[in-house]
PDB file of C-alpha atoms and ligand atoms in Angstrom:
ATOM      1  CA  UNK A   1     -70.675 -29.917  71.146  1.00 93.00           C
ATOM      2  CA  UNK A   2     -68.450 -32.823  70.021  1.00 95.00           C
ATOM      3  CA  UNK A   3     -68.113 -33.246  66.301  1.00 96.00           C
ATOM      4  CA  UNK A   4     -67.273 -36.946  65.018  1.00 96.00           C
ATOM      5  CA  UNK A   5     -65.556 -38.227  62.007  1.00 96.00           C
ATOM      6  CA  UNK A   6     -67.847 -40.021  59.490  1.00 95.00           C
ATOM      7  CA  UNK A   7     -67.555 -41.277  56.194  1.00 93.00           C
ATOM      8  CA  UNK A   8     -71.121 -42.006  55.036  1.00 95.00           C
ATOM      9  CA  UNK A   9     -74.387 -39.917  55.894  1.00 97.00           C
ATOM     10  CA  UNK A  10     -76.893 -40.713  53.113  1.00 96.00           C
ATOM     11  CA  UNK A  11     -77.004 -44.368  52.663  1.00 93.00           C
ATOM     12  CA  UNK A  12     -79.337 -46.526  50.885  1.00 91.00           C
ATOM     13  CA  UNK A  13     -82.302 -47.746  52.636  1.00 85.00           C
ATOM     14  CA  UNK A  14     -83.011 -51.402  52.464  1.00 76.00           C
ATOM     15  CA  UNK A  15     -84.341 -52.283  55.768  1.00 70.00           C
ATOM     16  CA  UNK A  16     -88.119 -52.177  54.939  1.00 72.00           C
ATOM     17  CA  UNK A  17     -88.813 -51.102  51.322  1.00 68.00           C
ATOM     18  CA  UNK A  18     -92.425 -50.060  52.004  1.00 85.00           C
ATOM     19  CA  UNK A  19     -91.472 -47.894  55.212  1.00 94.00           C
ATOM     20  CA  UNK A  20     -93.219 -44.622  53.700  1.00 96.00           C
ATOM     21  CA  UNK A  21     -91.644 -45.013  50.717  1.00 95.00           C
ATOM     22  CA  UNK A  22     -88.002 -44.133  51.941  1.00 95.00           C
ATOM     23  CA  UNK A  23     -85.238 -44.832  49.451  1.00 95.00           C
ATOM     24  CA  UNK A  24     -82.289 -43.488  51.346  1.00 96.00           C
ATOM     25  CA  UNK A  25     -81.619 -42.939  55.011  1.00 96.00           C
ATOM     26  CA  UNK A  26     -79.820 -39.771  56.595  1.00 97.00           C
ATOM     27  CA  UNK A  27     -78.616 -38.951  60.070  1.00 95.00           C
ATOM     28  CA  UNK A  28     -76.501 -35.820  60.479  1.00 97.00           C
ATOM     29  CA  UNK A  29     -76.660 -35.920  64.407  1.00 97.00           C
ATOM     30  CA  UNK A  30     -75.727 -38.966  66.502  1.00 96.00           C
ATOM     31  CA  UNK A  31     -77.648 -39.328  69.612  1.00 97.00           C
ATOM     32  CA  UNK A  32     -80.789 -37.403  70.864  1.00 97.00           C
ATOM     33  CA  UNK A  33     -81.664 -35.630  73.864  1.00 97.00           C
ATOM     34  CA  UNK A  34     -85.417 -35.403  73.310  1.00 97.00           C
ATOM     35  CA  UNK A  35     -85.512 -37.935  76.367  1.00 96.00           C
ATOM     36  CA  UNK A  36     -88.360 -40.282  75.138  1.00 98.00           C
ATOM     37  CA  UNK A  37     -88.410 -43.117  77.580  1.00 98.00           C
ATOM     38  CA  UNK A  38     -89.207 -45.820  75.160  1.00 98.00           C
ATOM     39  CA  UNK A  39     -86.636 -44.779  72.401  1.00 97.00           C
ATOM     40  CA  UNK A  40     -85.372 -47.977  70.250  1.00 96.00           C
ATOM     41  CA  UNK A  41     -82.089 -45.980  69.412  1.00 95.00           C
ATOM     42  CA  UNK A  42     -80.987 -46.769  72.745  1.00 95.00           C
ATOM     43  CA  UNK A  43     -80.945 -50.496  72.213  1.00 95.00           C
ATOM     44  CA  UNK A  44     -77.603 -51.793  72.555  1.00 94.00           C
ATOM     45  CA  UNK A  45     -77.650 -53.497  68.794  1.00 94.00           C
ATOM     46  CA  UNK A  46     -77.099 -49.822  67.747  1.00 93.00           C
ATOM     47  CA  UNK A  47     -73.891 -49.462  70.017  1.00 92.00           C
ATOM     48  CA  UNK A  48     -74.601 -45.683  70.645  1.00 93.00           C
ATOM     49  CA  UNK A  49     -72.697 -45.015  73.754  1.00 91.00           C
ATOM     50  CA  UNK A  50     -74.128 -42.195  75.711  1.00 94.00           C
ATOM     51  CA  UNK A  51     -77.279 -41.975  73.571  1.00 95.00           C
ATOM     52  CA  UNK A  52     -78.676 -38.783  75.364  1.00 96.00           C
ATOM     53  CA  UNK A  53     -75.558 -36.611  74.191  1.00 97.00           C
ATOM     54  CA  UNK A  54     -76.135 -35.192  70.728  1.00 97.00           C
ATOM     55  CA  UNK A  55     -72.968 -35.359  68.485  1.00 97.00           C
ATOM     56  CA  UNK A  56     -72.485 -33.852  64.958  1.00 97.00           C
ATOM     57  CA  UNK A  57     -71.040 -35.596  62.278  1.00 96.00           C
ATOM     58  CA  UNK A  58     -67.873 -33.756  60.783  1.00 96.00           C
ATOM     59  CA  UNK A  59     -68.240 -31.815  57.528  1.00 97.00           C
ATOM     60  CA  UNK A  60     -71.689 -33.196  57.221  1.00 97.00           C
ATOM     61  CA  UNK A  61     -72.691 -30.767  54.509  1.00 98.00           C
ATOM     62  CA  UNK A  62     -69.825 -31.316  52.383  1.00 97.00           C
ATOM     63  CA  UNK A  63     -70.331 -35.142  52.671  1.00 98.00           C
ATOM     64  CA  UNK A  64     -73.948 -34.903  51.696  1.00 98.00           C
ATOM     65  CA  UNK A  65     -73.387 -32.814  48.843  1.00 98.00           C
ATOM     66  CA  UNK A  66     -70.812 -35.313  47.415  1.00 97.00           C
ATOM     67  CA  UNK A  67     -73.193 -38.307  48.126  1.00 97.00           C
ATOM     68  CA  UNK A  68     -76.144 -36.368  46.295  1.00 97.00           C
ATOM     69  CA  UNK A  69     -74.011 -35.479  43.359  1.00 96.00           C
ATOM     70  CA  UNK A  70     -72.967 -39.313  42.966  1.00 95.00           C
ATOM     71  CA  UNK A  71     -76.315 -40.805  43.633  1.00 94.00           C
ATOM     72  CA  UNK A  72     -77.321 -42.157  40.118  1.00 89.00           C
ATOM     73  CA  UNK A  73     -81.242 -42.683  41.262  1.00 92.00           C
ATOM     74  CA  UNK A  74     -83.204 -40.018  42.572  1.00 94.00           C
ATOM     75  CA  UNK A  75     -85.456 -40.831  45.701  1.00 95.00           C
ATOM     76  CA  UNK A  76     -86.799 -40.072  48.864  1.00 96.00           C
ATOM     77  CA  UNK A  77     -84.512 -39.570  51.617  1.00 97.00           C
ATOM     78  CA  UNK A  78     -85.522 -40.484  55.085  1.00 97.00           C
ATOM     79  CA  UNK A  79     -84.407 -38.527  58.164  1.00 98.00           C
ATOM     80  CA  UNK A  80     -85.296 -39.092  62.110  1.00 96.00           C
ATOM     81  CA  UNK A  81     -85.006 -42.814  62.107  1.00 91.00           C
ATOM     82  CA  UNK A  82     -82.126 -42.928  64.883  1.00 93.00           C
ATOM     83  CA  UNK A  83     -82.073 -39.176  66.100  1.00 96.00           C
ATOM     84  CA  UNK A  84     -84.710 -36.372  65.698  1.00 98.00           C
ATOM     85  CA  UNK A  85     -83.241 -34.080  62.751  1.00 98.00           C
ATOM     86  CA  UNK A  86     -84.803 -30.953  64.871  1.00 98.00           C
ATOM     87  CA  UNK A  87     -82.889 -31.394  68.462  1.00 97.00           C
ATOM     88  CA  UNK A  88     -82.371 -28.211  70.118  1.00 96.00           C
ATOM     89  CA  UNK A  89     -79.059 -27.758  68.663  1.00 97.00           C
ATOM     90  CA  UNK A  90     -80.510 -27.585  65.126  1.00 98.00           C
ATOM     91  CA  UNK A  91     -81.631 -24.017  66.075  1.00 97.00           C
ATOM     92  CA  UNK A  92     -77.673 -22.887  66.273  1.00 96.00           C
ATOM     93  CA  UNK A  93     -76.096 -25.182  63.554  1.00 97.00           C
ATOM     94  CA  UNK A  94     -78.956 -25.092  60.869  1.00 98.00           C
ATOM     95  CA  UNK A  95     -77.605 -28.613  59.475  1.00 98.00           C
ATOM     96  CA  UNK A  96     -80.668 -30.087  58.489  1.00 98.00           C
ATOM     97  CA  UNK A  97     -81.771 -26.759  56.998  1.00 98.00           C
ATOM     98  CA  UNK A  98     -78.633 -26.804  55.075  1.00 98.00           C
ATOM     99  CA  UNK A  99     -79.019 -30.607  54.053  1.00 98.00           C
ATOM    100  CA  UNK A 100     -82.732 -29.369  52.902  1.00 98.00           C
ATOM    101  CA  UNK A 101     -81.114 -26.852  50.621  1.00 98.00           C
ATOM    102  CA  UNK A 102     -78.929 -29.619  48.960  1.00 98.00           C
ATOM    103  CA  UNK A 103     -81.869 -31.834  48.816  1.00 98.00           C
ATOM    104  CA  UNK A 104     -83.854 -29.172  46.975  1.00 98.00           C
ATOM    105  CA  UNK A 105     -80.582 -28.216  44.557  1.00 98.00           C
ATOM    106  CA  UNK A 106     -80.192 -31.751  43.672  1.00 97.00           C
ATOM    107  CA  UNK A 107     -83.888 -32.336  43.318  1.00 97.00           C
ATOM    108  CA  UNK A 108     -84.283 -35.404  45.901  1.00 97.00           C
ATOM    109  CA  UNK A 109     -87.514 -36.051  47.963  1.00 97.00           C
ATOM    110  CA  UNK A 110     -87.486 -36.044  51.797  1.00 98.00           C
ATOM    111  CA  UNK A 111     -89.457 -37.835  54.139  1.00 98.00           C
ATOM    112  CA  UNK A 112     -88.702 -36.193  57.847  1.00 98.00           C
ATOM    113  CA  UNK A 113     -89.920 -37.766  61.232  1.00 98.00           C
ATOM    114  CA  UNK A 114     -89.822 -35.590  64.044  1.00 98.00           C
ATOM    115  CA  UNK A 115     -91.314 -34.520  67.358  1.00 98.00           C
ATOM    116  CA  UNK A 116     -90.062 -30.738  67.369  1.00 98.00           C
ATOM    117  CA  UNK A 117     -92.034 -27.878  66.105  1.00 98.00           C
ATOM    118  CA  UNK A 118     -88.818 -26.443  65.020  1.00 98.00           C
ATOM    119  CA  UNK A 119     -89.549 -27.839  61.724  1.00 98.00           C
ATOM    120  CA  UNK A 120     -91.770 -24.802  60.876  1.00 98.00           C
ATOM    121  CA  UNK A 121     -88.723 -22.964  60.685  1.00 98.00           C
ATOM    122  CA  UNK A 122     -88.103 -24.777  57.504  1.00 98.00           C
ATOM    123  CA  UNK A 123     -91.483 -24.540  55.293  1.00 98.00           C
ATOM    124  CA  UNK A 124     -90.074 -22.370  52.846  1.00 98.00           C
ATOM    125  CA  UNK A 125     -87.576 -25.197  51.842  1.00 98.00           C
ATOM    126  CA  UNK A 126     -90.147 -28.117  52.297  1.00 98.00           C
ATOM    127  CA  UNK A 127     -92.444 -26.168  49.829  1.00 98.00           C
ATOM    128  CA  UNK A 128     -89.556 -26.082  47.488  1.00 98.00           C
ATOM    129  CA  UNK A 129     -88.832 -29.444  47.594  1.00 98.00           C
ATOM    130  CA  UNK A 130     -92.621 -30.354  47.306  1.00 97.00           C
ATOM    131  CA  UNK A 131     -92.659 -28.579  43.985  1.00 96.00           C
ATOM    132  CA  UNK A 132     -90.574 -31.104  42.457  1.00 96.00           C
ATOM    133  CA  UNK A 133     -90.175 -34.175  44.550  1.00 97.00           C
ATOM    134  CA  UNK A 134     -92.203 -36.295  46.925  1.00 97.00           C
ATOM    135  CA  UNK A 135     -92.308 -34.887  50.220  1.00 97.00           C
ATOM    136  CA  UNK A 136     -93.865 -36.150  53.673  1.00 98.00           C
ATOM    137  CA  UNK A 137     -93.842 -35.044  57.159  1.00 98.00           C
ATOM    138  CA  UNK A 138     -94.564 -37.570  59.954  1.00 98.00           C
ATOM    139  CA  UNK A 139     -94.993 -35.876  63.463  1.00 98.00           C
ATOM    140  CA  UNK A 140     -94.853 -38.382  66.053  1.00 98.00           C
ATOM    141  CA  UNK A 141     -97.575 -37.867  68.806  1.00 98.00           C
ATOM    142  CA  UNK A 142     -98.175 -40.688  71.272  1.00 98.00           C
ATOM    143  CA  UNK A 143    -100.375 -39.120  73.786  1.00 98.00           C
ATOM    144  CA  UNK A 144    -102.958 -36.327  73.596  1.00 98.00           C
ATOM    145  CA  UNK A 145    -102.391 -35.521  77.430  1.00 98.00           C
ATOM    146  CA  UNK A 146     -99.560 -32.887  77.585  1.00 98.00           C
ATOM    147  CA  UNK A 147     -99.049 -33.628  81.195  1.00 98.00           C
ATOM    148  CA  UNK A 148     -98.124 -37.533  80.099  1.00 98.00           C
ATOM    149  CA  UNK A 149     -96.162 -36.070  77.237  1.00 98.00           C
ATOM    150  CA  UNK A 150     -93.908 -34.127  79.671  1.00 97.00           C
ATOM    151  CA  UNK A 151     -93.157 -37.371  81.545  1.00 97.00           C
ATOM    152  CA  UNK A 152     -92.665 -39.710  78.746  1.00 98.00           C
ATOM    153  CA  UNK A 153     -90.989 -37.214  76.147  1.00 98.00           C
ATOM    154  CA  UNK A 154     -89.811 -34.978  78.688  1.00 96.00           C
ATOM    155  CA  UNK A 155     -87.256 -32.583  76.450  1.00 97.00           C
ATOM    156  CA  UNK A 156     -89.549 -31.585  73.575  1.00 97.00           C
ATOM    157  CA  UNK A 157     -92.404 -29.389  72.844  1.00 98.00           C
ATOM    158  CA  UNK A 158     -95.736 -30.837  74.102  1.00 98.00           C
ATOM    159  CA  UNK A 159     -98.282 -32.775  71.925  1.00 98.00           C
ATOM    160  CA  UNK A 160    -100.392 -29.646  71.728  1.00 98.00           C
ATOM    161  CA  UNK A 161     -97.488 -27.794  70.206  1.00 98.00           C
ATOM    162  CA  UNK A 162     -96.900 -30.310  67.641  1.00 98.00           C
ATOM    163  CA  UNK A 163    -100.601 -30.243  66.696  1.00 98.00           C
ATOM    164  CA  UNK A 164     -99.992 -26.454  66.080  1.00 98.00           C
ATOM    165  CA  UNK A 165     -97.087 -27.468  64.020  1.00 98.00           C
ATOM    166  CA  UNK A 166     -98.943 -29.839  61.907  1.00 98.00           C
ATOM    167  CA  UNK A 167    -101.468 -27.130  61.213  1.00 98.00           C
ATOM    168  CA  UNK A 168     -98.982 -24.389  60.318  1.00 98.00           C
ATOM    169  CA  UNK A 169     -97.624 -26.982  58.094  1.00 98.00           C
ATOM    170  CA  UNK A 170    -100.860 -28.167  56.463  1.00 98.00           C
ATOM    171  CA  UNK A 171    -101.960 -24.774  55.868  1.00 98.00           C
ATOM    172  CA  UNK A 172     -98.790 -24.229  53.883  1.00 98.00           C
ATOM    173  CA  UNK A 173     -99.871 -27.454  52.028  1.00 97.00           C
ATOM    174  CA  UNK A 174     -96.975 -29.369  53.067  1.00 98.00           C
ATOM    175  CA  UNK A 175     -97.804 -33.266  53.079  1.00 98.00           C
ATOM    176  CA  UNK A 176     -98.049 -33.836  56.933  1.00 98.00           C
ATOM    177  CA  UNK A 177     -99.501 -36.612  59.162  1.00 98.00           C
ATOM    178  CA  UNK A 178     -98.957 -38.247  62.687  1.00 98.00           C
ATOM    179  CA  UNK A 179     -97.075 -41.328  63.622  1.00 98.00           C
ATOM    180  CA  UNK A 180     -99.198 -42.748  66.534  1.00 98.00           C
ATOM    181  CA  UNK A 181     -96.543 -44.965  67.827  1.00 97.00           C
ATOM    182  CA  UNK A 182     -95.557 -46.549  70.320  1.00 97.00           C
ATOM    183  CA  UNK A 183     -98.490 -47.299  72.074  1.00 98.00           C
ATOM    184  CA  UNK A 184     -97.333 -48.077  75.640  1.00 98.00           C
ATOM    185  CA  UNK A 185     -99.365 -50.629  77.407  1.00 98.00           C
ATOM    186  CA  UNK A 186    -101.124 -49.743  80.703  1.00 97.00           C
ATOM    187  CA  UNK A 187     -99.886 -45.880  79.878  1.00 98.00           C
ATOM    188  CA  UNK A 188    -101.430 -44.635  76.659  1.00 97.00           C
ATOM    189  CA  UNK A 189    -102.992 -47.574  75.074  1.00 97.00           C
ATOM    190  CA  UNK A 190    -106.669 -46.483  75.532  1.00 97.00           C
ATOM    191  CA  UNK A 191    -109.670 -45.743  73.257  1.00 98.00           C
ATOM    192  CA  UNK A 192    -109.933 -42.009  74.416  1.00 98.00           C
ATOM    193  CA  UNK A 193    -106.430 -41.381  73.567  1.00 98.00           C
ATOM    194  CA  UNK A 194    -106.551 -42.580  70.020  1.00 98.00           C
ATOM    195  CA  UNK A 195    -109.891 -41.025  69.530  1.00 98.00           C
ATOM    196  CA  UNK A 196    -108.590 -37.534  70.423  1.00 98.00           C
ATOM    197  CA  UNK A 197    -105.346 -37.789  68.473  1.00 98.00           C
ATOM    198  CA  UNK A 198    -107.234 -38.559  65.389  1.00 98.00           C
ATOM    199  CA  UNK A 199    -109.789 -36.078  65.715  1.00 98.00           C
ATOM    200  CA  UNK A 200    -107.226 -33.381  66.509  1.00 98.00           C
ATOM    201  CA  UNK A 201    -105.210 -34.487  63.526  1.00 98.00           C
ATOM    202  CA  UNK A 202    -108.017 -34.158  61.353  1.00 98.00           C
ATOM    203  CA  UNK A 203    -108.876 -30.630  62.503  1.00 98.00           C
ATOM    204  CA  UNK A 204    -105.390 -29.529  62.056  1.00 98.00           C
ATOM    205  CA  UNK A 205    -105.194 -30.821  58.380  1.00 98.00           C
ATOM    206  CA  UNK A 206    -103.396 -34.041  58.749  1.00 98.00           C
ATOM    207  CA  UNK A 207    -103.474 -36.387  55.707  1.00 98.00           C
ATOM    208  CA  UNK A 208    -102.633 -39.570  57.633  1.00 98.00           C
ATOM    209  CA  UNK A 209    -102.414 -41.269  60.897  1.00 98.00           C
ATOM    210  CA  UNK A 210    -100.031 -44.243  61.072  1.00 98.00           C
ATOM    211  CA  UNK A 211     -99.840 -46.550  63.872  1.00 98.00           C
ATOM    212  CA  UNK A 212     -98.129 -49.850  63.830  1.00 95.00           C
ATOM    213  CA  UNK A 213     -98.067 -53.118  66.279  1.00 92.00           C
ATOM    214  CA  UNK A 214    -100.323 -51.106  68.845  1.00 96.00           C
ATOM    215  CA  UNK A 215     -97.593 -51.604  71.489  1.00 97.00           C
ATOM    216  CA  UNK A 216     -94.011 -51.073  72.040  1.00 98.00           C
ATOM    217  CA  UNK A 217     -90.791 -53.131  71.017  1.00 97.00           C
ATOM    218  CA  UNK A 218     -88.037 -53.351  73.676  1.00 97.00           C
ATOM    219  CA  UNK A 219     -84.697 -54.692  73.247  1.00 96.00           C
ATOM    220  CA  UNK A 220     -81.559 -54.967  75.434  1.00 95.00           C
ATOM    221  CA  UNK A 221     -80.513 -51.709  77.129  1.00 95.00           C
ATOM    222  CA  UNK A 222     -83.801 -50.117  75.564  1.00 97.00           C
ATOM    223  CA  UNK A 223     -85.853 -52.289  78.050  1.00 97.00           C
ATOM    224  CA  UNK A 224     -83.729 -51.511  81.189  1.00 96.00           C
ATOM    225  CA  UNK A 225     -83.713 -47.783  80.687  1.00 97.00           C
ATOM    226  CA  UNK A 226     -87.732 -48.099  79.891  1.00 98.00           C
ATOM    227  CA  UNK A 227     -88.363 -50.163  83.155  1.00 97.00           C
ATOM    228  CA  UNK A 228     -86.113 -47.881  85.103  1.00 97.00           C
ATOM    229  CA  UNK A 229     -88.020 -44.442  83.970  1.00 98.00           C
ATOM    230  CA  UNK A 230     -91.435 -46.502  84.786  1.00 97.00           C
ATOM    231  CA  UNK A 231     -89.929 -46.851  88.467  1.00 97.00           C
ATOM    232  CA  UNK A 232     -89.325 -43.031  88.520  1.00 96.00           C
ATOM    233  CA  UNK A 233     -92.384 -41.823  86.729  1.00 96.00           C
ATOM    234  CA  UNK A 234     -94.993 -44.099  87.971  1.00 95.00           C
ATOM    235  CA  UNK A 235     -93.456 -45.082  91.508  1.00 93.00           C
ATOM    236  CA  UNK A 236     -96.899 -46.236  92.871  1.00 92.00           C
ATOM    237  CA  UNK A 237     -98.205 -48.547  89.986  1.00 93.00           C
ATOM    238  CA  UNK A 238     -95.339 -50.971  89.696  1.00 95.00           C
ATOM    239  CA  UNK A 239     -95.659 -51.007  86.299  1.00 96.00           C
ATOM    240  CA  UNK A 240     -92.239 -52.245  85.810  1.00 95.00           C
ATOM    241  CA  UNK A 241     -93.132 -55.421  87.539  1.00 96.00           C
ATOM    242  CA  UNK A 242     -96.535 -55.444  85.658  1.00 97.00           C
ATOM    243  CA  UNK A 243     -94.358 -55.313  82.284  1.00 97.00           C
ATOM    244  CA  UNK A 244     -92.032 -57.979  83.127  1.00 96.00           C
ATOM    245  CA  UNK A 245     -95.004 -60.225  84.492  1.00 97.00           C
ATOM    246  CA  UNK A 246     -97.043 -59.582  81.415  1.00 97.00           C
ATOM    247  CA  UNK A 247     -94.298 -59.590  78.421  1.00 97.00           C
ATOM    248  CA  UNK A 248     -91.015 -61.072  80.314  1.00 96.00           C
ATOM    249  CA  UNK A 249     -88.304 -59.998  77.889  1.00 95.00           C
ATOM    250  CA  UNK A 250     -90.171 -60.430  74.731  1.00 96.00           C
ATOM    251  CA  UNK A 251     -89.351 -57.966  71.742  1.00 97.00           C
ATOM    252  CA  UNK A 252     -93.023 -57.189  71.003  1.00 97.00           C
ATOM    253  CA  UNK A 253     -94.876 -55.891  73.870  1.00 97.00           C
ATOM    254  CA  UNK A 254     -98.509 -55.283  72.339  1.00 97.00           C
ATOM    255  CA  UNK A 255    -101.210 -53.737  74.354  1.00 97.00           C
ATOM    256  CA  UNK A 256    -103.607 -56.428  75.865  1.00 96.00           C
ATOM    257  CA  UNK A 257    -106.379 -54.639  74.251  1.00 95.00           C
ATOM    258  CA  UNK A 258    -104.904 -54.295  70.724  1.00 97.00           C
ATOM    259  CA  UNK A 259    -107.574 -55.793  68.858  1.00 97.00           C
ATOM    260  CA  UNK A 260    -110.247 -53.555  70.051  1.00 97.00           C
ATOM    261  CA  UNK A 261    -107.765 -50.697  69.520  1.00 98.00           C
ATOM    262  CA  UNK A 262    -107.300 -51.215  66.205  1.00 98.00           C
ATOM    263  CA  UNK A 263    -110.829 -51.624  65.405  1.00 98.00           C
ATOM    264  CA  UNK A 264    -111.279 -48.328  66.973  1.00 98.00           C
ATOM    265  CA  UNK A 265    -108.077 -46.667  65.041  1.00 98.00           C
ATOM    266  CA  UNK A 266    -109.584 -47.969  61.763  1.00 98.00           C
ATOM    267  CA  UNK A 267    -113.182 -46.700  62.362  1.00 98.00           C
ATOM    268  CA  UNK A 268    -111.897 -43.339  63.485  1.00 98.00           C
ATOM    269  CA  UNK A 269    -109.653 -43.047  60.458  1.00 98.00           C
ATOM    270  CA  UNK A 270    -112.366 -43.678  58.250  1.00 98.00           C
ATOM    271  CA  UNK A 271    -114.905 -41.549  59.850  1.00 98.00           C
ATOM    272  CA  UNK A 272    -112.566 -38.230  59.265  1.00 98.00           C
ATOM    273  CA  UNK A 273    -111.408 -39.868  55.823  1.00 98.00           C
ATOM    274  CA  UNK A 274    -107.674 -40.090  57.227  1.00 98.00           C
ATOM    275  CA  UNK A 275    -105.376 -42.193  55.383  1.00 98.00           C
ATOM    276  CA  UNK A 276    -103.911 -45.203  57.744  1.00 98.00           C
ATOM    277  CA  UNK A 277    -102.744 -47.955  55.478  1.00 98.00           C
ATOM    278  CA  UNK A 278     -99.004 -47.683  54.428  1.00 97.00           C
ATOM    279  CA  UNK A 279     -99.564 -48.211  50.808  1.00 96.00           C
ATOM    280  CA  UNK A 280    -102.414 -45.383  50.685  1.00 97.00           C
ATOM    281  CA  UNK A 281    -100.278 -43.071  52.154  1.00 98.00           C
ATOM    282  CA  UNK A 282     -97.247 -43.852  49.948  1.00 96.00           C
ATOM    283  CA  UNK A 283     -99.551 -43.714  46.774  1.00 96.00           C
ATOM    284  CA  UNK A 284    -100.938 -40.425  47.798  1.00 97.00           C
ATOM    285  CA  UNK A 285     -97.790 -38.456  48.430  1.00 97.00           C
ATOM    286  CA  UNK A 286     -95.642 -39.869  45.729  1.00 94.00           C
ATOM    287  CA  UNK A 287     -97.839 -40.718  42.864  1.00 87.00           C
ATOM    288  CA  UNK A 288     -98.316 -37.597  41.153  1.00 83.00           C
ATOM    289  CA  UNK A 289     -94.693 -37.116  40.775  1.00 87.00           C
ATOM    290  CA  UNK A 290     -94.295 -40.685  39.332  1.00 75.00           C
ATOM    291  CA  UNK A 291     -96.851 -39.747  36.856  1.00 67.00           C
ATOM    292  CA  UNK A 292     -95.409 -36.603  35.911  1.00 64.00           C
ATOM    293  CA  UNK A 293     -91.707 -37.902  35.721  1.00 63.00           C
ATOM    294  CA  UNK A 294     -91.409 -41.289  34.943  1.00 52.00           C
ATOM    295  CA  UNK A 295     -87.497 -40.780  35.139  1.00 52.00           C
ATOM    296  CA  UNK A 296     -87.740 -39.893  38.597  1.00 52.00           C
ATOM    297  CA  UNK A 297     -87.190 -43.132  40.235  1.00 50.00           C
TER     298      UNK A 297
HETATM  299  S1  SF4 B 301     -87.061 -37.964  69.683  1.00 75.20           S
HETATM  300 FE1  SF4 B 301     -86.730 -39.958  68.592  1.00 75.20          FE
HETATM  301  S2  SF4 B 301     -84.530 -40.567  68.327  1.00 75.20           S
HETATM  302 FE2  SF4 B 301     -85.058 -38.796  69.864  1.00 75.20          FE
HETATM  303  S3  SF4 B 301     -85.198 -39.695  72.127  1.00 75.20           S
HETATM  304 FE3  SF4 B 301     -87.087 -39.727  70.744  1.00 75.20          FE
HETATM  305  S4  SF4 B 301     -87.701 -41.432  69.981  1.00 75.20           S
HETATM  306 FE4  SF4 B 301     -85.235 -41.360  70.289  1.00 75.20          FE
END
């Protein structure tokens, strides 16, 4: 394992103030080995060389402690945007777990995005944080089909195992939902997939299912990697050519069926009484703390 020097780990999050009500961003690891073929963090704008190799930020826990001590405003710390906080090395190094202990100690909230069922290891800490501050777990599930999952997200647990994790978290009253994104045109952008994921999310006790754009965004480097993987995974379908003919080098690559799929998505969420609008999700997981403790923010 390589340890890399760093000055900051918990930074203010200004990118999109409405993104799950996140106030700060935290990445303890650099790079991710989960192998999602569509990963945006591979884009050249982030300048992460050898993205699939995980590195640890040196003295991460000491740095996080100092940063939390010095923050004047409490808030929700988001993690999982650039690298999954529950990569396979987390099992040994327990850095995400140690960071959660600090987040609990300094009474911040937490928003975790992951694709790993290792998160259930930390249910005890998530419960503690949730007892005083907003807490949300976003489990990304893009396909109901475990065989497809193993092709497009090859080094992580299957969708079925992620649903089991959602059930375990929900059974422990941890506020949990599904990030159903990206939808890859011509691959998982179909009605059956969306319906199955929402139904199963409901059965597992998920509070929300969120999707955005009903497609995939592709940037330099990320696009080349993605198209290369399509050639390897679907050699007969010529999907790389279909993508270039349909989207060229555009950043946004929506499903050709996106209007219909959005209608299905919305109807299914409403049928199961599952939240799907960002503002409703934020209100639902944050509001009771704001009412209880005006000074929290
Ligand atoms: S888990 Fe997230 S950060 Fe890791 S490869 Fe997949 S999309 Fe990228």
